[in-house]
Amino acid sequence: MNRYFFWILMVLPWTALTIYITTREDAEITTFIFLSLLIYIVTIIELRRRKIGMTGVDVLKSLVPFVGLKQRQKLYFAKP
């Protein structure tokens, strides 16, 4: 998975959710929708992690602000 495809897969569900919320008057976000989006994002990050060869610890470090800058840059911008 290259970085551009990764970014498209990360942004696509949130864009669809935003369009759904803004166009429907009776839109509500249920627990099922939230959990399915969360599982989707975790799966996409896991696929990207395996493709570029990062460890799980590095991915967790990338979530910490001001600490995991190098890991975050590798996760989001590295060429596989």
Tab-separated table of C-alpha atoms in Angstrom:
chain	number	residue	atom	x	y	z
A	1	MET	CA	0.000	0.000	0.000
A	2	ASN	CA	1.625	3.221	-1.066
A	3	ARG	CA	1.283	6.417	0.938
A	4	TYR	CA	-1.242	8.069	-1.386
A	5	PHE	CA	-3.595	5.089	-1.272
A	6	PHE	CA	-3.181	5.039	2.519
A	7	TRP	CA	-4.185	8.708	2.788
A	8	ILE	CA	-7.224	8.173	0.552
A	9	LEU	CA	-8.335	5.218	2.657
A	10	MET	CA	-7.882	7.250	5.840
A	11	VAL	CA	-9.901	10.257	4.632
A	12	LEU	CA	-12.662	8.530	2.655
A	13	PRO	CA	-14.881	7.197	5.493
A	14	TRP	CA	-14.714	10.458	7.445
A	15	THR	CA	-15.682	12.413	4.334
A	16	ALA	CA	-18.639	10.120	3.736
A	17	LEU	CA	-19.710	10.483	7.368
A	18	THR	CA	-19.473	14.275	7.176
A	19	ILE	CA	-21.571	14.380	4.007
A	20	TYR	CA	-24.132	12.069	5.619
A	21	ILE	CA	-24.422	14.257	8.704
A	22	THR	CA	-24.725	17.522	6.793
A	23	THR	CA	-27.279	16.343	4.247
A	24	ARG	CA	-29.703	14.460	6.497
A	25	GLU	CA	-31.845	16.154	9.082
A	26	ASP	CA	-32.410	13.017	11.144
A	27	ALA	CA	-28.776	11.830	11.094
A	28	GLU	CA	-27.458	10.271	14.257
A	29	ILE	CA	-24.211	8.490	14.912
A	30	THR	CA	-24.781	5.165	16.584
A	31	THR	CA	-22.319	3.047	18.495
A	32	PHE	CA	-22.178	0.596	15.593
A	33	ILE	CA	-21.082	3.317	13.149
A	34	PHE	CA	-18.433	4.603	15.533
A	35	LEU	CA	-17.032	1.152	16.281
A	36	SER	CA	-16.983	0.146	12.628
A	37	LEU	CA	-15.037	3.302	11.728
A	38	LEU	CA	-12.619	2.660	14.568
A	39	ILE	CA	-12.006	-0.930	13.435
A	40	TYR	CA	-11.589	0.287	9.847
A	41	ILE	CA	-8.926	2.848	10.818
A	42	VAL	CA	-7.038	0.332	12.973
A	43	THR	CA	-7.065	-2.174	10.107
A	44	ILE	CA	-5.751	0.373	7.598
A	45	ILE	CA	-2.953	1.447	9.971
A	46	GLU	CA	-2.053	-2.207	10.588
A	47	LEU	CA	-1.803	-2.904	6.847
A	48	ARG	CA	0.371	0.171	6.360
A	49	ARG	CA	2.562	-0.793	9.333
A	50	ARG	CA	3.229	-4.228	7.895
A	51	LYS	CA	3.951	-2.852	4.427
A	52	ILE	CA	6.642	-0.406	5.596
A	53	GLY	CA	8.070	-2.732	8.250
A	54	MET	CA	7.352	-0.811	11.460
A	55	THR	CA	6.931	-2.482	14.818
A	56	GLY	CA	3.821	-2.150	16.950
A	57	VAL	CA	5.789	-0.194	19.547
A	58	ASP	CA	6.772	2.380	16.911
A	59	VAL	CA	3.122	2.815	15.918
A	60	LEU	CA	2.163	3.392	19.546
A	61	LYS	CA	5.011	5.911	19.893
A	62	SER	CA	3.688	7.752	16.837
A	63	LEU	CA	0.449	8.431	18.727
A	64	VAL	CA	2.237	10.351	21.500
A	65	PRO	CA	2.478	14.092	20.771
A	66	PHE	CA	5.998	15.624	20.748
A	67	VAL	CA	7.631	12.204	21.243
A	68	GLY	CA	6.842	10.117	18.187
A	69	LEU	CA	7.470	12.651	15.433
A	70	LYS	CA	9.940	10.448	13.529
A	71	GLN	CA	7.679	7.407	13.802
A	72	ARG	CA	4.650	9.436	12.703
A	73	GLN	CA	6.523	10.758	9.678
A	74	LYS	CA	7.583	7.244	8.756
A	75	LEU	CA	4.048	5.886	9.142
A	76	TYR	CA	2.382	8.584	7.072
A	77	PHE	CA	5.035	9.616	4.552
A	78	ALA	CA	7.497	6.748	3.984
A	79	LYS	CA	7.777	5.144	0.589
A	80	PRO	CA	7.401	1.360	0.832
